[in-house]
XYZ file of C-alpha atoms in Angstrom:
511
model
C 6.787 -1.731 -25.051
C 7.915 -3.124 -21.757
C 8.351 0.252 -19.352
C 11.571 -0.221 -16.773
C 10.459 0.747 -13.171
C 12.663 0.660 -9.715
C 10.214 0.699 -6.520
C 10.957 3.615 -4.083
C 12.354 1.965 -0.017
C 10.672 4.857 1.564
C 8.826 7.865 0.581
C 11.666 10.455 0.215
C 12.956 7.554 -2.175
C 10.872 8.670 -5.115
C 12.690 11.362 -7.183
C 16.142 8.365 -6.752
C 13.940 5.554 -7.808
C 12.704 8.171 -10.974
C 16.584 8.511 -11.881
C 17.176 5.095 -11.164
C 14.065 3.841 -13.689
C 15.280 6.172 -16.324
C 18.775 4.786 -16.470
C 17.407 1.133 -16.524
C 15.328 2.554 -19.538
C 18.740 3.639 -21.188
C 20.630 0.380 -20.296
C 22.396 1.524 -16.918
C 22.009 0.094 -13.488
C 22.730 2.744 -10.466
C 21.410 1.407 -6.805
C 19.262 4.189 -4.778
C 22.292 4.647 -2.269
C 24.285 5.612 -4.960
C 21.419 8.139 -6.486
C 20.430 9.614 -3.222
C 24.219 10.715 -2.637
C 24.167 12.433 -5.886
C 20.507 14.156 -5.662
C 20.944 14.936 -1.899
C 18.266 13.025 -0.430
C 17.540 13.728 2.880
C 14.389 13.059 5.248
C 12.358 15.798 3.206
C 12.666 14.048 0.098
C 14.333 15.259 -3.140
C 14.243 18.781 -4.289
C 14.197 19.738 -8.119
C 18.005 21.005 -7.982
C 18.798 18.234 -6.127
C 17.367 15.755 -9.308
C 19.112 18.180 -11.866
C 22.457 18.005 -10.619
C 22.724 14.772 -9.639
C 21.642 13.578 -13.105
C 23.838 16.108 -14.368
C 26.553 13.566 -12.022
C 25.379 10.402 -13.285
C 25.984 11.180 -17.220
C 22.649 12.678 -18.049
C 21.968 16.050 -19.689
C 19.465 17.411 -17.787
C 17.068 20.630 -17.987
C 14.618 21.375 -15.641
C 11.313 22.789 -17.483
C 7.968 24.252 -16.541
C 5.489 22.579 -18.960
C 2.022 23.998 -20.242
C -1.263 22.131 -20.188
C -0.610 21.257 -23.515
C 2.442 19.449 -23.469
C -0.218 16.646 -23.146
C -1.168 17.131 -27.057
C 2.735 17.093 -27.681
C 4.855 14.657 -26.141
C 6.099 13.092 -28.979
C 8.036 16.516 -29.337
C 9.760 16.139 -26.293
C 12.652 13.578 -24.710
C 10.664 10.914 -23.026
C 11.360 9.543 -20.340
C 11.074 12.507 -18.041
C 10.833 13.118 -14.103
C 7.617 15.136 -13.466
C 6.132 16.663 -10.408
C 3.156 14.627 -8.999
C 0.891 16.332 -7.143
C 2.974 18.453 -5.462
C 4.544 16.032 -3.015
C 5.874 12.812 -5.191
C 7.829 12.717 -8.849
C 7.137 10.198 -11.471
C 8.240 9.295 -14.318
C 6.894 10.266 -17.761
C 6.919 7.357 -20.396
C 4.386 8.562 -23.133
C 1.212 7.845 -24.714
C 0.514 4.196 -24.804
C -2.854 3.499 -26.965
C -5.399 5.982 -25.474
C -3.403 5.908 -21.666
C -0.655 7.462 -20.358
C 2.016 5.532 -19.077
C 3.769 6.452 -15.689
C 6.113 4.522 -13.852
C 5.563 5.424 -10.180
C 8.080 4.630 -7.519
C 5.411 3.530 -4.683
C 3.059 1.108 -6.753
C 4.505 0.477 -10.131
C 3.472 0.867 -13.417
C 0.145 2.901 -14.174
C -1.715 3.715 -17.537
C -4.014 7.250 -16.819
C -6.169 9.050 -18.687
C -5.341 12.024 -20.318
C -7.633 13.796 -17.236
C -6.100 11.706 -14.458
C -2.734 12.745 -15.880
C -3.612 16.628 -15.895
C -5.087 16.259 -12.624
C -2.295 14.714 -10.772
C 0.419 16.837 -12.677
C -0.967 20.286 -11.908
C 2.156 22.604 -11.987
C 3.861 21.307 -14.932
C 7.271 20.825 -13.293
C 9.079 18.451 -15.751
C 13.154 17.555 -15.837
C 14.143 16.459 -18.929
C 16.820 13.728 -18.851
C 18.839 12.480 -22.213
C 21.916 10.546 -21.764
C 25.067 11.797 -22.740
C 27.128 9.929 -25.447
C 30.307 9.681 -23.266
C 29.599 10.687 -19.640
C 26.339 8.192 -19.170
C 28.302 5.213 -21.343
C 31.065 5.764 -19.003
C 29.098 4.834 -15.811
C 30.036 2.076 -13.925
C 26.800 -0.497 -13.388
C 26.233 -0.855 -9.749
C 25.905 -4.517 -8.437
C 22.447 -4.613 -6.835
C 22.030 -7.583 -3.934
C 19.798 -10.303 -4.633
C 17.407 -12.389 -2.421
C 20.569 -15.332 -3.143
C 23.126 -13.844 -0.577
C 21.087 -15.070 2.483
C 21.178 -18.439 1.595
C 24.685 -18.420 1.722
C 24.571 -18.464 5.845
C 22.202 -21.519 5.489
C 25.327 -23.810 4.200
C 26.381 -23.729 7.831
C 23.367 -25.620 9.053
C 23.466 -28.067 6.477
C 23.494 -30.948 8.982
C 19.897 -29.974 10.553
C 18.405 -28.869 6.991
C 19.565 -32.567 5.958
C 17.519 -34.013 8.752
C 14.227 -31.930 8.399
C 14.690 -32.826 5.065
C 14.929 -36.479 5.500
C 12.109 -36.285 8.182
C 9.705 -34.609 5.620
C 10.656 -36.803 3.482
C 9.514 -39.973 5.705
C 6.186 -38.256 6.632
C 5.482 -37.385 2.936
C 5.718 -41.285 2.412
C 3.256 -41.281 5.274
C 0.770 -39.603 4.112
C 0.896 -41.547 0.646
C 0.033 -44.348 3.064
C -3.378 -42.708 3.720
C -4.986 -42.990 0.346
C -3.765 -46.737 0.049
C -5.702 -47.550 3.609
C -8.968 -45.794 2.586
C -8.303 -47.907 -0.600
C -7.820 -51.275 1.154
C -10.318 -50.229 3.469
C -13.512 -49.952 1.033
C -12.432 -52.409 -2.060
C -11.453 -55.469 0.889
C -12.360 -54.478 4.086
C -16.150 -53.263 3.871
C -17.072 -55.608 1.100
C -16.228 -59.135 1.704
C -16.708 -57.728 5.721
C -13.408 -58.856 7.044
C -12.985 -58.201 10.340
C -9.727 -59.214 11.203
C -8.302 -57.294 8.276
C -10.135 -54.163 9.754
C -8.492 -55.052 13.075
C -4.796 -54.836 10.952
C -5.952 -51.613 9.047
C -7.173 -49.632 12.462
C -3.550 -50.955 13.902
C -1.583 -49.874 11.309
C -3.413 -46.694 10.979
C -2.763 -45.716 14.721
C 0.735 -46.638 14.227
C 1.021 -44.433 11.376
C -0.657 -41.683 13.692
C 1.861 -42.254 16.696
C 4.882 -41.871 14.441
C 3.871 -38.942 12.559
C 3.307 -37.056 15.227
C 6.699 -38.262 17.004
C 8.973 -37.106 13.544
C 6.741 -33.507 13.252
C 7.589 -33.044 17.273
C 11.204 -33.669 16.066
C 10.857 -31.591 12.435
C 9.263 -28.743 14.075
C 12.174 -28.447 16.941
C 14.763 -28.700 14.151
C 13.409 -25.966 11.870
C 12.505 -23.884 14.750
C 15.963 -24.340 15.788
C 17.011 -23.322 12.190
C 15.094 -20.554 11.720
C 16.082 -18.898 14.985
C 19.321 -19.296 14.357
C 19.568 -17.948 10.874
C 16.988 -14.782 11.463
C 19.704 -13.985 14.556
C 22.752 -14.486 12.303
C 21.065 -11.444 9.840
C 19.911 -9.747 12.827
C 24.053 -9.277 13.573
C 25.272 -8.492 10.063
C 22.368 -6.097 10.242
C 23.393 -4.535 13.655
C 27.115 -4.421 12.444
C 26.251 -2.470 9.559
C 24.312 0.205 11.131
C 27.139 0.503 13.537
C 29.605 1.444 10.826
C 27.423 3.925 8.810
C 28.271 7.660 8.537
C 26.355 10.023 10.253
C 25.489 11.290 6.653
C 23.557 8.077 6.671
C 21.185 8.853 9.613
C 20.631 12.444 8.746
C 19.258 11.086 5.533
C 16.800 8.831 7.198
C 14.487 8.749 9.194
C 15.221 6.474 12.232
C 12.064 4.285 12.204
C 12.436 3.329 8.866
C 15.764 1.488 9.737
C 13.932 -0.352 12.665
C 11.306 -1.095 10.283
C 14.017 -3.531 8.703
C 14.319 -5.697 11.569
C 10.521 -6.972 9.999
C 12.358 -7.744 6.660
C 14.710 -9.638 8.127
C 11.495 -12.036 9.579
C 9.617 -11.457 6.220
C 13.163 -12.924 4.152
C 13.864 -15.677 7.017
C 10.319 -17.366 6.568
C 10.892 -17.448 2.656
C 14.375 -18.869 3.270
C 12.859 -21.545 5.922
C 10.206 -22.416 3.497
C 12.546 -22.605 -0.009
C 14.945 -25.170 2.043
C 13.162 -27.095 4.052
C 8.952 -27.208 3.283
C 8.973 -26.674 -0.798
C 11.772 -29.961 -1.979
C 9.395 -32.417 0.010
C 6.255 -31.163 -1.103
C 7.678 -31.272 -4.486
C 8.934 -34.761 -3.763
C 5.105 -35.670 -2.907
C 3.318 -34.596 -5.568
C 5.727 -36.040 -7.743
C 4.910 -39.433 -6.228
C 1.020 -38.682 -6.178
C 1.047 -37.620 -9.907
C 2.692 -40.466 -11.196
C 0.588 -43.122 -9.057
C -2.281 -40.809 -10.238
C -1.403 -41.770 -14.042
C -0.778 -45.582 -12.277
C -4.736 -45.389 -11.363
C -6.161 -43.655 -14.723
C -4.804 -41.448 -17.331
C -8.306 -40.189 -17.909
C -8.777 -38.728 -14.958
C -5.433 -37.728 -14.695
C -6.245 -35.081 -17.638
C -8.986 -33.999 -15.783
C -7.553 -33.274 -12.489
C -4.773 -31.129 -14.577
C -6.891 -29.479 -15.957
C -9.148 -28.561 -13.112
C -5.615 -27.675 -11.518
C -4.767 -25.301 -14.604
C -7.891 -23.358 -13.952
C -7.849 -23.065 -10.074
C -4.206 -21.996 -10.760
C -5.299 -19.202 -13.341
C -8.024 -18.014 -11.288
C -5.510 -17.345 -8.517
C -2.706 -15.350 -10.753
C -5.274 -13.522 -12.000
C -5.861 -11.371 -8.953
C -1.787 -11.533 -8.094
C -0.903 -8.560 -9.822
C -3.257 -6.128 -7.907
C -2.825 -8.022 -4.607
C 1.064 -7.703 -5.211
C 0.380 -4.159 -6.256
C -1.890 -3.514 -2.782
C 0.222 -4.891 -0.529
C 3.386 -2.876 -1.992
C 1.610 -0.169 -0.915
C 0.687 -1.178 2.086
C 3.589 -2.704 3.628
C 5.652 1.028 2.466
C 2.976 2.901 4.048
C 3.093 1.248 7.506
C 7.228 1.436 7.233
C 6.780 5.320 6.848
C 4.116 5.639 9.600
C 5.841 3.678 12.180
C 8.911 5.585 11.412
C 6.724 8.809 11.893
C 5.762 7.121 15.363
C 9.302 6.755 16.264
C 10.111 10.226 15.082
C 7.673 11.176 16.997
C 8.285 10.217 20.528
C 12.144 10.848 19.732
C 10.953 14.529 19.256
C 8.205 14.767 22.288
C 10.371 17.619 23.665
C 10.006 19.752 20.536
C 6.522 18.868 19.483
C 5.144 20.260 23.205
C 7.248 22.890 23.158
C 6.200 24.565 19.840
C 2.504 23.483 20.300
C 2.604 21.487 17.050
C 0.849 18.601 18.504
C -2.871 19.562 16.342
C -0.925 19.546 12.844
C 1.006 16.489 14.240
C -2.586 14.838 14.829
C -4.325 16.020 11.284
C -1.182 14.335 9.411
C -1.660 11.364 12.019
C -5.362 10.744 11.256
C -4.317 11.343 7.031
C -1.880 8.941 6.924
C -3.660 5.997 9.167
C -6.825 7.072 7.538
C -4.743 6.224 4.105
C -3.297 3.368 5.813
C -6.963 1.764 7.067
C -8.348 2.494 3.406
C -5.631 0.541 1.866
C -5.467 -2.608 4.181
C -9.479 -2.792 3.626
C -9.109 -2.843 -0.221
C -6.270 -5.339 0.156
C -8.783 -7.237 2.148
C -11.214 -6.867 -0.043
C -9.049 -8.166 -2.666
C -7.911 -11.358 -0.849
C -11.575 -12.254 0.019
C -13.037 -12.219 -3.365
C -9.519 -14.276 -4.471
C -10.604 -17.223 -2.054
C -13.974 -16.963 -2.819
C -13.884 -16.853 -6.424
C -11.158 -20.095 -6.062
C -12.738 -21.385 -3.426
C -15.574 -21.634 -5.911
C -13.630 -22.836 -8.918
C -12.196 -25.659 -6.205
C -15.517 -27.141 -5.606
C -17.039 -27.162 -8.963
C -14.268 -29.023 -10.037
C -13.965 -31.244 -6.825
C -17.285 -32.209 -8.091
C -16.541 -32.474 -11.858
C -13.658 -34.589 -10.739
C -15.705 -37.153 -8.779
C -19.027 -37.121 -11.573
C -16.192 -38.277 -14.340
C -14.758 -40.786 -11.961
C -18.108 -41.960 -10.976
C -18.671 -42.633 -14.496
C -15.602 -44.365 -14.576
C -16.294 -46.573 -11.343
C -19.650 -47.506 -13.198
C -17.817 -48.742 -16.355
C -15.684 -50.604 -14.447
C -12.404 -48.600 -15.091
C -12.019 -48.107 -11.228
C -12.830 -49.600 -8.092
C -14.120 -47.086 -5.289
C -11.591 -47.536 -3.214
C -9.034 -46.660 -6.341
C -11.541 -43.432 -6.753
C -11.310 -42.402 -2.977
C -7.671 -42.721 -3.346
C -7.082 -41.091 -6.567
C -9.025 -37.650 -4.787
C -6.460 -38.267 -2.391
C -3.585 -38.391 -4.010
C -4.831 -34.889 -6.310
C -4.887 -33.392 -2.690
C -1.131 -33.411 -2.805
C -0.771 -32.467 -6.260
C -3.297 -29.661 -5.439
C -1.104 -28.780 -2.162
C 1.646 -28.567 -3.984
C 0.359 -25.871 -6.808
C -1.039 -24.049 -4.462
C 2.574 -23.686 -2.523
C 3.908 -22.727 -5.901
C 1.406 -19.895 -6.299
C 1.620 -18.556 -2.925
C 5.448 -18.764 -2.879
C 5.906 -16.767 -6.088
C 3.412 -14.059 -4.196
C 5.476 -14.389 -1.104
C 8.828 -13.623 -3.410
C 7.710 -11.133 -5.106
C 6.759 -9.065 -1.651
C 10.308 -10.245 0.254
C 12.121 -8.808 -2.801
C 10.832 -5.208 -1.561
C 12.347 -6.233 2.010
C 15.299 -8.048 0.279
C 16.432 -4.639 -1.397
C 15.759 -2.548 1.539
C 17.942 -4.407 4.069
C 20.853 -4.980 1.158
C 20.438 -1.012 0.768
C 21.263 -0.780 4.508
C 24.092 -4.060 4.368
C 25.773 -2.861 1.400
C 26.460 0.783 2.404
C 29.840 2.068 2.481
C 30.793 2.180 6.224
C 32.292 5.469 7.241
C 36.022 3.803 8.210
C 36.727 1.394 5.677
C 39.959 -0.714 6.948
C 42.214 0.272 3.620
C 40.791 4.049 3.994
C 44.053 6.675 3.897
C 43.006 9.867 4.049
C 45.254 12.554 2.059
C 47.499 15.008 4.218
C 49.500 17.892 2.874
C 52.441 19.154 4.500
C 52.185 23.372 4.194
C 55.220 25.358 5.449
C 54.205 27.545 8.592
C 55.368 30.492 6.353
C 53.648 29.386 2.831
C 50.593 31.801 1.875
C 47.248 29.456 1.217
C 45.240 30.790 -1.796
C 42.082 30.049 -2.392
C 40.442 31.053 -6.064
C 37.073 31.027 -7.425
C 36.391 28.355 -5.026
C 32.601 27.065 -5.551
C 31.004 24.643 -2.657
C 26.968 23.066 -2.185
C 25.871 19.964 -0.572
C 24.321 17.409 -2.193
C 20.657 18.655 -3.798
C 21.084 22.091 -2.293
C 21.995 25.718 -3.028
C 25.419 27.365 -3.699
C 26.939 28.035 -0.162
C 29.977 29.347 -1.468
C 30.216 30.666 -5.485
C 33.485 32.359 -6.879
C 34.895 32.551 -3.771
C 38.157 33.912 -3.597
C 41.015 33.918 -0.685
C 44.618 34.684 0.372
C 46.088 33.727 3.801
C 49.376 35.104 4.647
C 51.759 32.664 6.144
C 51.750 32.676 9.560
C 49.332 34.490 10.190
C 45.863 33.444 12.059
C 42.912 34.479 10.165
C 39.354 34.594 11.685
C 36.186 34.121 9.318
């Protein structure tokens, strides 16, 4: 059973990314913005009530229960999936029993699988809203459109002139570098064994040539993309600035102010993947292209090998992706929410020294940069044994690859030279895997980023142009009656409940 989950922005996110999971579950897409207006969100986090009614809002029947220890024997009995309370600061959501784990779906990592002790422990007061979707409010629900990682290549159609001549540049020192393996070839099958020396003279020549304009075109490529690069990061930079201009103040009360900066790093994160999709990735695909098919030109046999030496250096790398991409989630929300707590921080100087809160201030400073430390070294720890263990994998079948073609050299099948150039040639192919691989990593981290800047773009700005606001002309003499009038804000408690009013007409009338 595949388990829906939506990944919190920041940590107040959680109990809208619970709500927002569940409806994905029952076939419903609602965006956070939209889920934190209706639960009341604010810099806190989400309270219980909040959750309740703004499911309630969004078509779900909801009931908010205190659960007993042994729910955990029953849960087939109840309406899964629910919200629960996780360890007293966080909600998750409830999918079930899957084999002998328990399946959560939590906002800041992902999907987890607990035992039935890990569950108990982390679920300790047994708070549990129960969410079923009603049969005509919920299938009324509008699906939100959520913004995708496409929308920011639309701005790179403007600088389609310069992306056209990086491209053609990369493509000229791609067919460079193909050079290379053809010189070593020449070089050991002509040069070194029938000792020519004035071919040696026109191979060193040609080489340096080679060297000279390579390095020219890259000066020129690397001015061009720079160029590029700048220029689109500082066109989201703007659409970015404009939007925070034109958000409500509801907006900032909601949020905490570093968090926002802490955009301005998506934007980099989302303009390197952006440089790299349209300008490094088509050429390197172009090359290894080329270099397979003059690989298959040189020998089919070793050809197979080489792909399949590539097939296991490439499975060896996905298979630590998942808990790298799992890590680094969590790290990159952790340092948004403590920088945000920095800003906070000096914002509120004034109040922290004049309430003498600056010891709790430093015991939640050293927990969450404690946290913060822990989780970077594990991340570390993760990305060292990945290169080793390929690293490893690389060079046993770097030297697989040249015992077969050995063998072949000996039985005549290749030359040396052919050989050297063949390992060549794989280079490129290799490069070019290896670009995939770390480019699908690099994706799925920028589509955290992507979602939290669209979250910020795609707000509804406080003065839309077409926005008429109603206005009702009342008689000076007309009495204004007010009955059974109920009021709240968003996720908190009745201000006003059956609350009843006449004012006389004309009259002024103080509350």
């Amino acid at each position: 059973m595949k388990y829906e989950h939506v990944l919190q922005h920041s940590e107040e996110d959680c109990g809208a990314a619970c709500l927002a999971a569940i409806a994905k579950h029952h076939g419903r897409t609602f965006t956070l913005n939209r889920i934190r207006e209706a639960v009341g969100t604010g810099q806190l986090g989400t309270t219980l009530l909040g959750l309740r009614r703004g499911a309630e809002a969004l078509g779900f029947n909801a009931r908010a229960v205190k659960a007993s220890p042994q729910i955990l024997d029953k849960l087939k009995q109840a309406p899964l999936p629910a919200v629960i309370h996780w360890k007293g600061y966080h909600w998750v959501v409830l999918y079930g029993q899957h084999r002998k784990k328990y399946a959560i779906a939590d906002p800041a990592v992902g999907i987890r699988y607990l035992s039935k002790n890990e569950l108990a422990a982390g679920w300790t007061n047994g708070i549990m809203l129960l969410l079923e979707p009603d049969s005509v409010r919920f299938s009324a629900q509008v699906d939100d459109k959520v913004g995708g990682f496409g929308r920011f290549f639309k701005p790179v159609w403007a600088y389609r002139g310069i992306l056209a001549e990086a491209f053609i540049i990369n493509l000229v020192l791609g067919l460079l570098s193909l050079t290379s393996p053809f010189l070593i070839q020449i070089l050991t099958d002509d040069v070194l064994v029938r000792g020519d020396t004035q071919l040696l003279t026109g191979v060193v020549t040609a080489v340096m040539v080679m060297n000279v304009v390579s390095s020219s075109l890259r000066l020129v490529q690397s001015n061009l993309i720079a160029h590029f690069s700048q220029r689109l990061q500082l066109g989201l930079v703007l659409e970015f600035g404009r939007a925070i201009l034109r958000l409500p103040l509801s907006y900032y009360e909601a949020r905490r102010s570093g968090e926002i900066v802490s955009r301005l790093r998506d934007i980099q994160e989302i303009n390197q993947l952006v440089s790299q999709v349209v300008v490094s990735l088509p050429s390197q695909l172009f090359i290894a292209i080329v270099s397979f098919s003059l690989m298959l030109f040189y020998s089919i046999k070793l050809t197979s090998v080489a792909v399949c030496i590539a097939v296991v250096m490439t499975i060896s790398t996905i298979i630590f992706l998942p808990t790298l991409q799992q890590k680094t989630r969590s790290l990159l929300v952790l340092e948004a929410e403590n920088q945000g707590i920095l800003v906070e921080t000096f914002k509120g100087a004034l109040t922290l020294k004049t309430t003498t809160s600056a010891p709790q201030f430093w015991e939640e400073f050293q927990s969450r940069f404690g946290r913060l430390a822990n989780i970077t070294f594990r991340t570390i720890q993760i990305v060292i044994i990945n290169s080793t263990f390929s690293g490893l994998v690389s060079s046993i079948g770097s030297v697989i690859l040249l015992w077969f073609g050995s063998s072949l050299v000996i039985s005549k099948e290749l030359t040396i030279g052919q050989l050297l150039a063949f390992n060549g040639m794989n280079g490129n192919f290799l490069a070019f895997i290896g670009a995939v691989v770390g480019f699908v990593d690099e994706l799925t981290r920028v589509q955290t980023a992507t979602q939290r800047l669209t979250e910020v773009i795609d707000s509804t700005p406080e003065n839309p142009v077409d926005d008429k606001r109603p206005f009702a002309k009342i008689p000076g003499d007309a009495d204004i009656i007010s009955t059974n009038l109920n009021f709240h804000h968003a996720g908190r408690t009745d201000l006003l409940e059956d609350f009843s009013l006449t004012i006389p007409g004309g009259k002024v009338i103080a509350l």
